[in-house]
Amino acid sequence: MARAATTTDAFNAVAEPRRREILDALARGERSVTDLVERLGVAQPVVSKHLRVLREVGLVQVRDEGRQRIYRLEPAPLREVYEWVKDYERLWTERFELLDAVLEDLKAQQAESGRHGSQPAQSETTDKERES
């Protein structure tokens, strides 16, 4: 099966970690390409390539400001990704709640065995003393 082009939709575009880094940076406000290059620590052509993909799927908008190109996040295309992910969020929330319950049970068992654990040690000493 042929791999889908990264420019077909937001799902494919955000699948690439570097593009997610760019989106994270833009979520904090508008950025120039130069600023993104400095923040990400990668070459300008790499950042420009990823910005092009993000622009083609509508995740970023660009405007010229003098000699600079300023990018900003356009979150609307992420709605479809969010709608899909939120079902998994419910699943993870349920699993974390179950994990919390198990951890609380383990803590209670440890606390209980800690109270009982010190008593048998004393009785063992007493039993040993009796044997002598």
PDB file of C-alpha atoms in Angstrom:
ATOM      1  CA  MET A   1       0.000   0.000   0.000  1.00  0.00           C
ATOM      2  CA  ALA A   2       1.406   3.398  -0.950  1.00  0.00           C
ATOM      3  CA  ARG A   3       2.221   5.834   1.829  1.00  0.00           C
ATOM      4  CA  ALA A   4      -0.087   8.848   1.970  1.00  0.00           C
ATOM      5  CA  ALA A   5       1.499  12.163   1.169  1.00  0.00           C
ATOM      6  CA  THR A   6       2.234  14.291   4.215  1.00  0.00           C
ATOM      7  CA  THR A   7       0.330  17.141   2.633  1.00  0.00           C
ATOM      8  CA  THR A   8      -3.013  15.347   2.444  1.00  0.00           C
ATOM      9  CA  ASP A   9      -4.301  16.138   5.926  1.00  0.00           C
ATOM     10  CA  ALA A  10      -3.430  17.269   9.425  1.00  0.00           C
ATOM     11  CA  PHE A  11      -2.995  13.676  10.665  1.00  0.00           C
ATOM     12  CA  ASN A  12      -0.156  13.001   8.259  1.00  0.00           C
ATOM     13  CA  ALA A  13       1.359  16.436   8.753  1.00  0.00           C
ATOM     14  CA  VAL A  14       1.563  16.149  12.548  1.00  0.00           C
ATOM     15  CA  ALA A  15       2.930  12.608  12.368  1.00  0.00           C
ATOM     16  CA  GLU A  16       6.412  14.065  11.900  1.00  0.00           C
ATOM     17  CA  PRO A  17       8.028  15.077  15.230  1.00  0.00           C
ATOM     18  CA  ARG A  18       9.810  18.159  13.853  1.00  0.00           C
ATOM     19  CA  ARG A  19       6.496  19.553  12.561  1.00  0.00           C
ATOM     20  CA  ARG A  20       4.960  19.015  16.001  1.00  0.00           C
ATOM     21  CA  GLU A  21       7.856  20.992  17.480  1.00  0.00           C
ATOM     22  CA  ILE A  22       7.103  23.825  15.066  1.00  0.00           C
ATOM     23  CA  LEU A  23       3.420  23.736  16.006  1.00  0.00           C
ATOM     24  CA  ASP A  24       4.357  23.804  19.697  1.00  0.00           C
ATOM     25  CA  ALA A  25       6.496  26.886  19.127  1.00  0.00           C
ATOM     26  CA  LEU A  26       3.766  28.593  17.122  1.00  0.00           C
ATOM     27  CA  ALA A  27       1.174  27.775  19.790  1.00  0.00           C
ATOM     28  CA  ARG A  28       3.035  30.280  21.979  1.00  0.00           C
ATOM     29  CA  GLY A  29       2.755  33.028  19.386  1.00  0.00           C
ATOM     30  CA  GLU A  30       3.810  34.148  15.943  1.00  0.00           C
ATOM     31  CA  ARG A  31       7.363  33.347  14.908  1.00  0.00           C
ATOM     32  CA  SER A  32       9.652  34.196  12.040  1.00  0.00           C
ATOM     33  CA  VAL A  33      11.504  31.462  10.189  1.00  0.00           C
ATOM     34  CA  THR A  34      14.735  32.750  11.754  1.00  0.00           C
ATOM     35  CA  ASP A  35      13.236  32.435  15.236  1.00  0.00           C
ATOM     36  CA  LEU A  36      12.042  28.890  14.513  1.00  0.00           C
ATOM     37  CA  VAL A  37      15.483  27.923  13.184  1.00  0.00           C
ATOM     38  CA  GLU A  38      17.092  29.205  16.397  1.00  0.00           C
ATOM     39  CA  ARG A  39      14.514  27.539  18.664  1.00  0.00           C
ATOM     40  CA  LEU A  40      14.694  24.177  16.932  1.00  0.00           C
ATOM     41  CA  GLY A  41      18.413  24.169  16.271  1.00  0.00           C
ATOM     42  CA  VAL A  42      18.071  22.939  12.688  1.00  0.00           C
ATOM     43  CA  ALA A  43      18.973  24.362   9.312  1.00  0.00           C
ATOM     44  CA  GLN A  44      16.709  26.940   7.679  1.00  0.00           C
ATOM     45  CA  PRO A  45      15.883  24.726   4.661  1.00  0.00           C
ATOM     46  CA  VAL A  46      14.616  21.989   7.021  1.00  0.00           C
ATOM     47  CA  VAL A  47      12.336  24.419   8.854  1.00  0.00           C
ATOM     48  CA  SER A  48      11.103  25.910   5.571  1.00  0.00           C
ATOM     49  CA  LYS A  49      10.310  22.444   4.208  1.00  0.00           C
ATOM     50  CA  HIS A  50       8.213  21.589   7.263  1.00  0.00           C
ATOM     51  CA  LEU A  51       6.509  24.977   7.231  1.00  0.00           C
ATOM     52  CA  ARG A  52       5.523  24.394   3.612  1.00  0.00           C
ATOM     53  CA  VAL A  53       3.839  21.111   4.538  1.00  0.00           C
ATOM     54  CA  LEU A  54       2.066  22.720   7.495  1.00  0.00           C
ATOM     55  CA  ARG A  55       0.945  25.596   5.276  1.00  0.00           C
ATOM     56  CA  GLU A  56      -0.401  23.231   2.598  1.00  0.00           C
ATOM     57  CA  VAL A  57      -2.644  21.437   5.096  1.00  0.00           C
ATOM     58  CA  GLY A  58      -3.753  24.748   6.582  1.00  0.00           C
ATOM     59  CA  LEU A  59      -2.107  24.357  10.003  1.00  0.00           C
ATOM     60  CA  VAL A  60      -0.115  27.575   9.680  1.00  0.00           C
ATOM     61  CA  GLN A  61      -0.701  30.926   8.068  1.00  0.00           C
ATOM     62  CA  VAL A  62       2.075  33.186   6.845  1.00  0.00           C
ATOM     63  CA  ARG A  63       2.370  36.919   6.353  1.00  0.00           C
ATOM     64  CA  ASP A  64       5.195  39.073   5.139  1.00  0.00           C
ATOM     65  CA  GLU A  65       6.607  41.657   7.488  1.00  0.00           C
ATOM     66  CA  GLY A  66       9.324  43.545   5.691  1.00  0.00           C
ATOM     67  CA  ARG A  67      11.898  40.962   4.631  1.00  0.00           C
ATOM     68  CA  GLN A  68      10.666  38.358   7.099  1.00  0.00           C
ATOM     69  CA  ARG A  69       7.930  35.783   6.817  1.00  0.00           C
ATOM     70  CA  ILE A  70       5.949  35.494  10.020  1.00  0.00           C
ATOM     71  CA  TYR A  71       4.080  32.258  10.760  1.00  0.00           C
ATOM     72  CA  ARG A  72       1.185  31.658  13.087  1.00  0.00           C
ATOM     73  CA  LEU A  73      -0.740  28.594  14.110  1.00  0.00           C
ATOM     74  CA  GLU A  74      -4.117  27.946  12.492  1.00  0.00           C
ATOM     75  CA  PRO A  75      -5.671  25.446  14.930  1.00  0.00           C
ATOM     76  CA  ALA A  76      -8.896  24.648  13.031  1.00  0.00           C
ATOM     77  CA  PRO A  77      -7.439  21.674  11.082  1.00  0.00           C
ATOM     78  CA  LEU A  78      -6.356  20.142  14.391  1.00  0.00           C
ATOM     79  CA  ARG A  79     -10.014  19.769  15.370  1.00  0.00           C
ATOM     80  CA  GLU A  80     -10.291  16.521  13.416  1.00  0.00           C
ATOM     81  CA  VAL A  81      -7.185  15.168  15.164  1.00  0.00           C
ATOM     82  CA  TYR A  82      -8.610  16.228  18.535  1.00  0.00           C
ATOM     83  CA  GLU A  83     -11.965  14.590  17.834  1.00  0.00           C
ATOM     84  CA  TRP A  84     -10.208  11.330  17.073  1.00  0.00           C
ATOM     85  CA  VAL A  85      -7.810  11.516  20.035  1.00  0.00           C
ATOM     86  CA  LYS A  86     -10.424  12.445  22.642  1.00  0.00           C
ATOM     87  CA  ASP A  87     -11.864   8.911  22.589  1.00  0.00           C
ATOM     88  CA  TYR A  88      -8.430   7.642  23.503  1.00  0.00           C
ATOM     89  CA  GLU A  89      -8.192  10.298  26.184  1.00  0.00           C
ATOM     90  CA  ARG A  90     -11.251   8.751  27.824  1.00  0.00           C
ATOM     91  CA  LEU A  91      -9.644   5.325  27.604  1.00  0.00           C
ATOM     92  CA  TRP A  92      -6.405   6.548  29.184  1.00  0.00           C
ATOM     93  CA  THR A  93      -8.301   8.409  31.902  1.00  0.00           C
ATOM     94  CA  GLU A  94     -10.151   5.204  32.806  1.00  0.00           C
ATOM     95  CA  ARG A  95      -6.904   3.232  32.840  1.00  0.00           C
ATOM     96  CA  PHE A  96      -5.125   5.804  34.975  1.00  0.00           C
ATOM     97  CA  GLU A  97      -8.041   5.766  37.427  1.00  0.00           C
ATOM     98  CA  LEU A  98      -7.751   1.961  37.637  1.00  0.00           C
ATOM     99  CA  LEU A  99      -4.000   2.283  38.132  1.00  0.00           C
ATOM    100  CA  ASP A 100      -4.575   4.836  40.909  1.00  0.00           C
ATOM    101  CA  ALA A 101      -6.917   2.374  42.643  1.00  0.00           C
ATOM    102  CA  VAL A 102      -4.336  -0.424  42.403  1.00  0.00           C
ATOM    103  CA  LEU A 103      -1.606   1.850  43.760  1.00  0.00           C
ATOM    104  CA  GLU A 104      -3.820   2.908  46.673  1.00  0.00           C
ATOM    105  CA  ASP A 105      -4.499  -0.775  47.457  1.00  0.00           C
ATOM    106  CA  LEU A 106      -0.769  -1.513  47.373  1.00  0.00           C
ATOM    107  CA  LYS A 107      -0.034   1.416  49.689  1.00  0.00           C
ATOM    108  CA  ALA A 108      -2.705   0.213  52.101  1.00  0.00           C
ATOM    109  CA  GLN A 109      -1.283  -3.331  52.010  1.00  0.00           C
ATOM    110  CA  GLN A 110       2.234  -2.018  52.634  1.00  0.00           C
ATOM    111  CA  ALA A 111       1.041   0.104  55.528  1.00  0.00           C
ATOM    112  CA  GLU A 112      -0.848  -2.864  56.955  1.00  0.00           C
ATOM    113  CA  SER A 113       2.097  -5.268  56.569  1.00  0.00           C
ATOM    114  CA  GLY A 114       4.399  -2.621  58.026  1.00  0.00           C
ATOM    115  CA  ARG A 115       2.306  -2.515  61.179  1.00  0.00           C
ATOM    116  CA  HIS A 116       2.097  -6.272  61.364  1.00  0.00           C
ATOM    117  CA  GLY A 117       5.638  -6.725  60.107  1.00  0.00           C
ATOM    118  CA  SER A 118       7.197  -5.163  63.200  1.00  0.00           C
ATOM    119  CA  GLN A 119       5.141  -7.268  65.602  1.00  0.00           C
ATOM    120  CA  PRO A 120       6.231 -10.704  64.279  1.00  0.00           C
ATOM    121  CA  ALA A 121       9.846  -9.616  64.545  1.00  0.00           C
ATOM    122  CA  GLN A 122       9.294  -8.972  68.246  1.00  0.00           C
ATOM    123  CA  SER A 123       7.464 -12.244  68.735  1.00  0.00           C
ATOM    124  CA  GLU A 124      10.228 -14.097  66.861  1.00  0.00           C
ATOM    125  CA  THR A 125      12.740 -12.695  69.300  1.00  0.00           C
ATOM    126  CA  THR A 126      10.517 -13.706  72.141  1.00  0.00           C
ATOM    127  CA  ASP A 127      10.107 -17.218  70.708  1.00  0.00           C
ATOM    128  CA  LYS A 128      13.879 -17.544  70.289  1.00  0.00           C
ATOM    129  CA  GLU A 129      14.435 -16.317  73.822  1.00  0.00           C
ATOM    130  CA  ARG A 130      11.962 -18.922  75.077  1.00  0.00           C
ATOM    131  CA  GLU A 131      13.808 -21.678  73.242  1.00  0.00           C
ATOM    132  CA  SER A 132      17.102 -20.743  74.933  1.00  0.00           C
TER     133      SER A 132
END
